[in-house]
PDB file of C-alpha atoms in Angstrom:
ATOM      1  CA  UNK I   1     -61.675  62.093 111.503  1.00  0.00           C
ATOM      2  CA  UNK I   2     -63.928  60.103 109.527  1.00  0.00           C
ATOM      3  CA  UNK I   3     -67.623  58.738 109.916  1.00  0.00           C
ATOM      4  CA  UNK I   4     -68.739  55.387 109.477  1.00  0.00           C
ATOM      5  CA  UNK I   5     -71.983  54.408 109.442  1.00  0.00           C
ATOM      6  CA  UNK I   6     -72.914  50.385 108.538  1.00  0.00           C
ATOM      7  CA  UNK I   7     -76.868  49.935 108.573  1.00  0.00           C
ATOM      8  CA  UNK I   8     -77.409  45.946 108.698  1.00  0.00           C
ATOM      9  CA  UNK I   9     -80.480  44.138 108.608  1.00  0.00           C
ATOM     10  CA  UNK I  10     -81.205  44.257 112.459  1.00  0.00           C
ATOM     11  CA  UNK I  11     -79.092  47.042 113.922  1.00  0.00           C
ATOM     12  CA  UNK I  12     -77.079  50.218 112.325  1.00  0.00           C
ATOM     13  CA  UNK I  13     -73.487  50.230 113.620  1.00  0.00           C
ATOM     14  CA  UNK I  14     -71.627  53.785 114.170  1.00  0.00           C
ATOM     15  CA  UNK I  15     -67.749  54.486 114.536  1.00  0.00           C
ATOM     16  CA  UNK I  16     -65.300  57.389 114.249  1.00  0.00           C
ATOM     17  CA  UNK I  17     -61.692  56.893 113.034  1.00  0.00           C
ATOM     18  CA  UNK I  18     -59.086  59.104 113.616  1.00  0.00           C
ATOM     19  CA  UNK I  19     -56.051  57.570 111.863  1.00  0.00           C
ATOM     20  CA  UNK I  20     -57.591  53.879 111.236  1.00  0.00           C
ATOM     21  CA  UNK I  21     -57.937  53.939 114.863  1.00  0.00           C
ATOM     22  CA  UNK I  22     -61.599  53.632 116.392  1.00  0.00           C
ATOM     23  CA  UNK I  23     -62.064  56.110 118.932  1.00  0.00           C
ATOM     24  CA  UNK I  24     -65.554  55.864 118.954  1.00  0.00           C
ATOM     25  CA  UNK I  25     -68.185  52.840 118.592  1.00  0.00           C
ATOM     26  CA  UNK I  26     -71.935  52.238 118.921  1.00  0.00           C
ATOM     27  CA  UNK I  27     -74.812  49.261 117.846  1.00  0.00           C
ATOM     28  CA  UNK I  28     -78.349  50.715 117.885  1.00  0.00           C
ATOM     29  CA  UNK I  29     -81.448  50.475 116.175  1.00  0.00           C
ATOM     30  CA  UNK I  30     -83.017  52.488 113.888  1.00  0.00           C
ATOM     31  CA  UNK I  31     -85.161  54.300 116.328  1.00  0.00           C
ATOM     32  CA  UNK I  32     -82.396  55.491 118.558  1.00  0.00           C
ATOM     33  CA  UNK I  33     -80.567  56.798 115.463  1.00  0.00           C
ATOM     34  CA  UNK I  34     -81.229  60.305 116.001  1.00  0.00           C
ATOM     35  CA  UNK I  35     -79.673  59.929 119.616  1.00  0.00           C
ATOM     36  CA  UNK I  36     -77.045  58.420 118.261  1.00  0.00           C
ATOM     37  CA  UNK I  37     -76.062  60.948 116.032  1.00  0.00           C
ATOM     38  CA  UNK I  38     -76.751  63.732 118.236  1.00  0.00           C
ATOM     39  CA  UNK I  39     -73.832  62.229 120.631  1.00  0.00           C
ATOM     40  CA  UNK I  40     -71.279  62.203 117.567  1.00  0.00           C
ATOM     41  CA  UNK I  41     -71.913  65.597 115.874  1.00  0.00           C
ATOM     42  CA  UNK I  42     -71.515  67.329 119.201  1.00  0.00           C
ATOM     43  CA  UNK I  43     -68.767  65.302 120.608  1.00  0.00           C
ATOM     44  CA  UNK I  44     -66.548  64.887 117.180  1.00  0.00           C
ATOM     45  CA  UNK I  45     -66.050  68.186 115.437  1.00  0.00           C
ATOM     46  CA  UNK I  46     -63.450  67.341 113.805  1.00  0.00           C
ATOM     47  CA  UNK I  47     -65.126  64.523 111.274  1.00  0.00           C
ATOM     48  CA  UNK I  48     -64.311  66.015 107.792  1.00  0.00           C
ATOM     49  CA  UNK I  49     -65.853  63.164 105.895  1.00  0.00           C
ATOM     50  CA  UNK I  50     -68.266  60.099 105.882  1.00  0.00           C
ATOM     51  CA  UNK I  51     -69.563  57.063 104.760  1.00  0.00           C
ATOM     52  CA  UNK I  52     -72.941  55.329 104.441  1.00  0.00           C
ATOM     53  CA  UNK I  53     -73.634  51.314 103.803  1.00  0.00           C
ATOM     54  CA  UNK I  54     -76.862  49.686 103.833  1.00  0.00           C
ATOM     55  CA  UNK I  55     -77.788  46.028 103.004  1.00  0.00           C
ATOM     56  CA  UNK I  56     -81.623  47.288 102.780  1.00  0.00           C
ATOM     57  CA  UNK I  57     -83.520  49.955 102.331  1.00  0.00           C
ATOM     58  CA  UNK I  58     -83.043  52.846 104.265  1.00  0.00           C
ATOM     59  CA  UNK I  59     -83.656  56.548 104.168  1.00  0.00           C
ATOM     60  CA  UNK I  60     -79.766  57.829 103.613  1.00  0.00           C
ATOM     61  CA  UNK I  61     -81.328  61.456 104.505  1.00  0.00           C
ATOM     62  CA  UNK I  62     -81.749  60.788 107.859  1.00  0.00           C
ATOM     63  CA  UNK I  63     -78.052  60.162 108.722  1.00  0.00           C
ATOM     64  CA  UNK I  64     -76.777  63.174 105.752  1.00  0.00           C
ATOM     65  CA  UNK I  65     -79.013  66.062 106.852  1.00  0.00           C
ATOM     66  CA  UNK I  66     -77.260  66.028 110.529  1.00  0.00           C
ATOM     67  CA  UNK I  67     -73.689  66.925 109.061  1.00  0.00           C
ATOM     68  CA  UNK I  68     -72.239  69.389 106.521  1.00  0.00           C
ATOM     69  CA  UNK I  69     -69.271  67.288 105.472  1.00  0.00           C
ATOM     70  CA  UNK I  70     -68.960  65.241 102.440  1.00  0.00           C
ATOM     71  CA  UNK I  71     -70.718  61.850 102.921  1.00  0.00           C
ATOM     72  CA  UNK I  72     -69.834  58.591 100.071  1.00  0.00           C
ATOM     73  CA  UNK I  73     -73.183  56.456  99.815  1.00  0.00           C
ATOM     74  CA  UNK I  74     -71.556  53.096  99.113  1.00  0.00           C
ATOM     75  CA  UNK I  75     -72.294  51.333  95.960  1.00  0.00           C
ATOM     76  CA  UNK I  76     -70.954  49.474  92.976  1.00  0.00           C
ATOM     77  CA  UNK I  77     -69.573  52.629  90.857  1.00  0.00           C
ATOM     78  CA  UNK I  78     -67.095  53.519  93.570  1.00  0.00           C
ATOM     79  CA  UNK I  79     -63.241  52.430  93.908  1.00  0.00           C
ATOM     80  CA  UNK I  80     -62.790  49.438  95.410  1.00  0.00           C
ATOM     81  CA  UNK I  81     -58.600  48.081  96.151  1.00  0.00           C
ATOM     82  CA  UNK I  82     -59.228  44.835  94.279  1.00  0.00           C
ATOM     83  CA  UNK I  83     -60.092  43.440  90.915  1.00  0.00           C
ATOM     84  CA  UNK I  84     -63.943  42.208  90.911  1.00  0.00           C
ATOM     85  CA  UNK I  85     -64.388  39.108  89.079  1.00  0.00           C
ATOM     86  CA  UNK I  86     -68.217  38.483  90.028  1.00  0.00           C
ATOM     87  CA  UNK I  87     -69.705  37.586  87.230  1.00  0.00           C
ATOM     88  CA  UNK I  88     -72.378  39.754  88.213  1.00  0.00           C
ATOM     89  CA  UNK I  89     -71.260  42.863  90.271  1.00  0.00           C
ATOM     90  CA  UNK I  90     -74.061  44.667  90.800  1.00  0.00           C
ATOM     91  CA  UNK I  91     -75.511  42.371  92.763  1.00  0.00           C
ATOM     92  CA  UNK I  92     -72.826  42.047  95.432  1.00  0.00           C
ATOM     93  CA  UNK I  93     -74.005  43.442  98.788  1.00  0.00           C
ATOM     94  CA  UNK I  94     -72.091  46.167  99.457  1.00  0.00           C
ATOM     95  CA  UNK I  95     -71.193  45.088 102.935  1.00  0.00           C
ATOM     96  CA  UNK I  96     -69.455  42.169 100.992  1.00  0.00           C
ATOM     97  CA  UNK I  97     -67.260  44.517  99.006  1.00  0.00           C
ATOM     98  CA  UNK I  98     -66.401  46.319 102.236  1.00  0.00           C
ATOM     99  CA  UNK I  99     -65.570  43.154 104.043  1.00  0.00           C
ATOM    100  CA  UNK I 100     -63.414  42.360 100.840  1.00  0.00           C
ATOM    101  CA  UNK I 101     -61.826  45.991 100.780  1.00  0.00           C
ATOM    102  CA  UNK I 102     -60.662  45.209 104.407  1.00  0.00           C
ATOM    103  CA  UNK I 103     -59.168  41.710 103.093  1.00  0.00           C
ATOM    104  CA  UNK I 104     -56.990  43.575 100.350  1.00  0.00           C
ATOM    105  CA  UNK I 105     -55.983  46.164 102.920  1.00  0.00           C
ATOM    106  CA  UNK I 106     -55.203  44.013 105.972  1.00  0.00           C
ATOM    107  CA  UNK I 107     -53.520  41.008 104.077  1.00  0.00           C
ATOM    108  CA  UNK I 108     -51.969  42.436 100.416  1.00  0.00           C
ATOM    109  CA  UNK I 109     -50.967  39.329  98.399  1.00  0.00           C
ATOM    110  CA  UNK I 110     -52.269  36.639 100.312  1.00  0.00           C
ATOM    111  CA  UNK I 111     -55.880  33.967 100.151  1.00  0.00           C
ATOM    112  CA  UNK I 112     -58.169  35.507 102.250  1.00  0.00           C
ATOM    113  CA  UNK I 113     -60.991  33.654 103.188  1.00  0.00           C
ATOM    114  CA  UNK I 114     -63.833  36.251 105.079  1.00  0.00           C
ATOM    115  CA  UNK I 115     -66.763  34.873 106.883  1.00  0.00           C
ATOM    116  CA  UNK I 116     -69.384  36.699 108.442  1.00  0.00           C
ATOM    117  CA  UNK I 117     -71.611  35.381 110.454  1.00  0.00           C
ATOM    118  CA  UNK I 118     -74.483  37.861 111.017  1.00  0.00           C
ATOM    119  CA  UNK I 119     -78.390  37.301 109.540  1.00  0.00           C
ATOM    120  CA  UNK I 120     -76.937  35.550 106.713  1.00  0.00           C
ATOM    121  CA  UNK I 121     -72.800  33.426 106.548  1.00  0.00           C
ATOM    122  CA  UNK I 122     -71.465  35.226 103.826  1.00  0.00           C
ATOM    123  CA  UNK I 123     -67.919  33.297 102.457  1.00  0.00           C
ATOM    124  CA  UNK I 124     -65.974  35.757 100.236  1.00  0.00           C
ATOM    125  CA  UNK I 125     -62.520  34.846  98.810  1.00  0.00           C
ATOM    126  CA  UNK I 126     -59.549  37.543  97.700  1.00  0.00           C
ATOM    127  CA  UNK I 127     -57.070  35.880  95.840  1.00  0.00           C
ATOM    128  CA  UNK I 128     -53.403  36.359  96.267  1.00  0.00           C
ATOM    129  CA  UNK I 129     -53.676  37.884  93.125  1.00  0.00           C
ATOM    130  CA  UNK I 130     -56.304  40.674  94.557  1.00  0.00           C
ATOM    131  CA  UNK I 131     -58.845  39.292  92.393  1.00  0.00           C
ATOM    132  CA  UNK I 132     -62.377  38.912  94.610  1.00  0.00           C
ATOM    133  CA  UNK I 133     -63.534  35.538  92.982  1.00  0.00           C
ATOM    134  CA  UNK I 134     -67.210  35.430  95.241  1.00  0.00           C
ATOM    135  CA  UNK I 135     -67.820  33.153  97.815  1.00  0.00           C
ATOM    136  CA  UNK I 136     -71.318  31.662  99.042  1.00  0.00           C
ATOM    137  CA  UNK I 137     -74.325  32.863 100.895  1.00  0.00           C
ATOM    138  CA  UNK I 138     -76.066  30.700 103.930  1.00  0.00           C
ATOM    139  CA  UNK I 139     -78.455  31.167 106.483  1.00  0.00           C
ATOM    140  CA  UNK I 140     -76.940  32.472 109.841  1.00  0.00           C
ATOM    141  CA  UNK I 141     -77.981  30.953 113.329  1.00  0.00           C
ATOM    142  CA  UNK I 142     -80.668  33.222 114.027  1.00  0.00           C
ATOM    143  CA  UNK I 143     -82.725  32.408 110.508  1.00  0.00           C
ATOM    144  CA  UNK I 144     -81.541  29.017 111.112  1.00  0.00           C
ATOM    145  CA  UNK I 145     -83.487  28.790 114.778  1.00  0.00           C
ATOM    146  CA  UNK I 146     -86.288  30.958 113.273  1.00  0.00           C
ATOM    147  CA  UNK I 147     -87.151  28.808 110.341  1.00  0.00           C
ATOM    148  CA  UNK I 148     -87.807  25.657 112.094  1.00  0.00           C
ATOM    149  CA  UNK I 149     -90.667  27.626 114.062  1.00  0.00           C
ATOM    150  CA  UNK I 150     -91.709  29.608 111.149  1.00  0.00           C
ATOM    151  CA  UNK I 151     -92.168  26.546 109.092  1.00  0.00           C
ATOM    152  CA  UNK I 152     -93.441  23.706 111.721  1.00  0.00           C
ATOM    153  CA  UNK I 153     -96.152  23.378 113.674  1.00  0.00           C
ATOM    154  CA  UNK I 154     -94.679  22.186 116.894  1.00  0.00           C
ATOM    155  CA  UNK I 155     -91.090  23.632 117.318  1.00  0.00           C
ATOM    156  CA  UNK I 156     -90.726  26.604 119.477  1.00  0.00           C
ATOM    157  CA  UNK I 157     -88.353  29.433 118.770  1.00  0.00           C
ATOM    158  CA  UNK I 158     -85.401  29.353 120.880  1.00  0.00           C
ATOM    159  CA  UNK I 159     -82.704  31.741 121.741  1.00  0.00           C
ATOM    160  CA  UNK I 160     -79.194  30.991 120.787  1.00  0.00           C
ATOM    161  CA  UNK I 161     -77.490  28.615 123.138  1.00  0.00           C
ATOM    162  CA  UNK I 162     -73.863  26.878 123.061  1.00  0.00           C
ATOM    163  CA  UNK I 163     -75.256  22.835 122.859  1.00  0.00           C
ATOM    164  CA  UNK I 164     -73.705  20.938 125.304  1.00  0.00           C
ATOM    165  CA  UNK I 165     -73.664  17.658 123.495  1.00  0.00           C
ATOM    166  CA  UNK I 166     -73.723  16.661 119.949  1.00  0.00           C
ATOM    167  CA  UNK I 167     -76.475  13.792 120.610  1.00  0.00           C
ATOM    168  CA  UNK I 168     -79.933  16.107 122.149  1.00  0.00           C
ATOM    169  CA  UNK I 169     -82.018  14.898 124.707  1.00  0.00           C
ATOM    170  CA  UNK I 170     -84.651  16.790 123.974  1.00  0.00           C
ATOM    171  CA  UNK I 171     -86.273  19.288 121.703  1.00  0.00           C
ATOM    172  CA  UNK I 172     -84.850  21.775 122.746  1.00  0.00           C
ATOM    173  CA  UNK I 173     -81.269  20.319 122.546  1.00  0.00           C
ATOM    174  CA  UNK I 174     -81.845  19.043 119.747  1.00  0.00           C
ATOM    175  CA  UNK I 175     -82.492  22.111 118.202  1.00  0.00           C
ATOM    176  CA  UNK I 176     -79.466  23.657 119.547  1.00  0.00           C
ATOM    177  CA  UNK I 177     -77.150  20.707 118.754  1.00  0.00           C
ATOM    178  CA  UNK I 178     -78.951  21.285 114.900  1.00  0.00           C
ATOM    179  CA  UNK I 179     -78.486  24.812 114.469  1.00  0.00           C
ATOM    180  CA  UNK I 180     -75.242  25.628 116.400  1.00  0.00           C
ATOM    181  CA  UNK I 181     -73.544  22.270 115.122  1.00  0.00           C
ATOM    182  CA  UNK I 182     -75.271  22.672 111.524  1.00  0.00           C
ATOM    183  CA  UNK I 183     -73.238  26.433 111.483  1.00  0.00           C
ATOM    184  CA  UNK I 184     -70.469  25.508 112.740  1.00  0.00           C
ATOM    185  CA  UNK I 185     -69.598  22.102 110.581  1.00  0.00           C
ATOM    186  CA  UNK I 186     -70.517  24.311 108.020  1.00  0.00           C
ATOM    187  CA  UNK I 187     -67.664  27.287 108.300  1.00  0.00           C
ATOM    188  CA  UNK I 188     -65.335  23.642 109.076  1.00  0.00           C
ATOM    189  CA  UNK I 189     -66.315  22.177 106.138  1.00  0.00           C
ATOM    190  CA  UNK I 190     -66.006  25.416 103.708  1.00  0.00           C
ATOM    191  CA  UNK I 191     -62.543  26.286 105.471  1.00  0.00           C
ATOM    192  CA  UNK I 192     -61.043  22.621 104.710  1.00  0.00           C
ATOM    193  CA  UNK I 193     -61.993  22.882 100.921  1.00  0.00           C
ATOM    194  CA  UNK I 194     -60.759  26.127 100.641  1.00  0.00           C
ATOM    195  CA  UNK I 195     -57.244  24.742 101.966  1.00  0.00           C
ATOM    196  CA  UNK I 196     -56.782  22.187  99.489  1.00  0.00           C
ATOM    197  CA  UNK I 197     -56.968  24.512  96.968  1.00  0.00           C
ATOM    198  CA  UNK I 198     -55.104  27.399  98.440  1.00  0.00           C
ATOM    199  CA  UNK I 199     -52.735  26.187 101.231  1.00  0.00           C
ATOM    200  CA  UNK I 200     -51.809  28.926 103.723  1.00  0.00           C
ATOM    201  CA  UNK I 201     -55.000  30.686 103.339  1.00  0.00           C
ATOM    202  CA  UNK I 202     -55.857  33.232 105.951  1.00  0.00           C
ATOM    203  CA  UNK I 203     -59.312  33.196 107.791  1.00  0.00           C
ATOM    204  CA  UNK I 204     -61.287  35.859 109.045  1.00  0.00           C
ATOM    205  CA  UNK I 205     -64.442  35.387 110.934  1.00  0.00           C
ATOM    206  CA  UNK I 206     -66.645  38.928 111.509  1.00  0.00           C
ATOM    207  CA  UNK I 207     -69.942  39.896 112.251  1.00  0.00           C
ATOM    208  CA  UNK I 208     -72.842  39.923 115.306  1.00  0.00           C
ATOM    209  CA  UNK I 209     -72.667  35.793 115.867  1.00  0.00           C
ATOM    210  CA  UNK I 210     -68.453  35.483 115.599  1.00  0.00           C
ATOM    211  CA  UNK I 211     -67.961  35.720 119.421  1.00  0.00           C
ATOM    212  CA  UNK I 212     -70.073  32.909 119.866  1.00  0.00           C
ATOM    213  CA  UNK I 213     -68.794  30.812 116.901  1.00  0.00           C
ATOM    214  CA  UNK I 214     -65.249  31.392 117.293  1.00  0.00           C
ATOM    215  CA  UNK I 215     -65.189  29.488 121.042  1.00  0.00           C
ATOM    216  CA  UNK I 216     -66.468  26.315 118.821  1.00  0.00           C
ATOM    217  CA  UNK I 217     -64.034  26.641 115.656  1.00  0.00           C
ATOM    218  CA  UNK I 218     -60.332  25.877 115.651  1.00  0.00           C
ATOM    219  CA  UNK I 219     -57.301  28.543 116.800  1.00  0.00           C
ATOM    220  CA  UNK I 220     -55.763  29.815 113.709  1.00  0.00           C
ATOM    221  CA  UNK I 221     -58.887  31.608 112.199  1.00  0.00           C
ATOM    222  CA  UNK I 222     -58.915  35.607 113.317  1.00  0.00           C
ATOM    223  CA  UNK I 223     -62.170  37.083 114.967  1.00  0.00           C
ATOM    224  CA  UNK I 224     -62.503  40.975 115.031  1.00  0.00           C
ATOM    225  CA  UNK I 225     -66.188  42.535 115.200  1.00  0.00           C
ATOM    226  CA  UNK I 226     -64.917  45.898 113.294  1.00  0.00           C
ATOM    227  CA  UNK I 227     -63.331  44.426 110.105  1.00  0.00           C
ATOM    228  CA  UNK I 228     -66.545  45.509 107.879  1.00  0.00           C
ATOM    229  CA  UNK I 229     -66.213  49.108 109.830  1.00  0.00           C
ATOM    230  CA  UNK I 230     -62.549  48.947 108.987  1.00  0.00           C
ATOM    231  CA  UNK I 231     -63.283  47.879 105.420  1.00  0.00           C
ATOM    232  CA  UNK I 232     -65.695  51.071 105.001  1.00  0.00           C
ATOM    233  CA  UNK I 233     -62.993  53.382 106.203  1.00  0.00           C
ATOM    234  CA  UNK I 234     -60.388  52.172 104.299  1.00  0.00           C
ATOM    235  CA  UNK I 235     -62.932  52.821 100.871  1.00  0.00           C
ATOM    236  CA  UNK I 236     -63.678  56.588 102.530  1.00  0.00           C
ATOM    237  CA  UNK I 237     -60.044  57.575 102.284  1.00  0.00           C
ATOM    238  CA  UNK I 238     -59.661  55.096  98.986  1.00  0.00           C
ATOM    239  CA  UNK I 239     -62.040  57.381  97.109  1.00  0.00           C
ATOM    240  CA  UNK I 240     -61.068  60.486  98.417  1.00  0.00           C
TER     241      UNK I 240
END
């Protein structure tokens, strides 16, 4: 069994594997960690190794000092199953070369187009050629709905919300209709280009906000919530 543990920039994200199979899964925050991790060292005994990510910083300590197995801290000097032509590698987010190590493992020899839609759209693109090329980084729906009451005087901050119509008939639809629409036309618009240039590309839309996006994008694209979890596992056992 093997420990994943995926701290994002709102909440930290827990699973156990047995065999690439999830047989357990939580989303908490940072304060109900120690709960958390309580549950899994006495329910799991038979974890034999883990793995940390973290997009920010975080005090690794606090997850290692619970368990006496080995535990990978993920970062740029580790094995990765792909060739990394970013021109400048150690800046990649590590959660980007997990989503990209899940690419190479699910889809070998294919163009694999990964979106995640979480605080930030991340695009990353594996070539058939299982060369990671990079991708582009854009403000997710949440920053998106934040900014225009961070940086106005008069626009209140709204919670997500599916817009009913493209044309708003009021603020707050118009908001809606703005953000949701603005996302959305976005991952549309990014998918089509990449398609010209690679036909029969693959799609994969992850993260926190891909539930909600997926019921406004096209069929054909693939939503799973655990493909960065899966991505992390798959580098545990790749560098063991």
């Amino acid at each position: 069994m093997n420990l994943i543990v995926d701290v994002g920039n709102t909440l930290i994200k827990l699973a156990v594997f047995k065999n690439d199979v999830i047989e357990f899964y939580s989303s908490t925050k940072k304060e109900e960690l120690e709960l958390t991790l309580n549950e899994i060292k006495s329910e799991y005994l038979s974890i034999k190794k883990g793995i940390l990510s973290s997009v920010g910083s975080f005090d690794d300590q606090s997850v290692f000092q619970f368990f006496n197995f080995p535990f990978i801290n993920l970062n740029h000097h580790l094995k990765f199953p792909f060739k990394n032509r970013y021109t400048t590698p150690k800046t990649l987010g590590v959660d980007r070369l997990a989503l990209v190590s899940a690419a190479a493992m699910h889809y070998p020899n294919e163009d694999v187009l990964v979106i995640d839609a979480g605080t930030c759209v991340t695009f990353d693109f594996l070539n058939s050629k299982n060369e990671y090329l990079g991708g582009a980084i854009s403000p997710g729906l949440r920053l998106r709905y934040k900014s225009l009451n961070d940086f106005t005087a008069n626009l209140p901050l709204l919670p997500t919300e599916s817009p009913k119509e493209i044309v708003g008939d009021s603020t707050a639809n118009s908001i809606h209709s703005g953000v949701v629409f603005g996302v959305v036309n976005e991952i549309k618009g990014a998918i089509t280009q990449y398609e010209k240039q690679y036909p029969g590309l693959t799609v994969i839309l992850t993260g926190g906000d891909s539930e909600f996006l997926s019921k406004q994008l096209k069929n054909g694209i693939f939503a799973t919530s655990n493909f960065l979890l899966e991505g992390l596992n798959f580098i545990l056992e790749y560098n063991s």
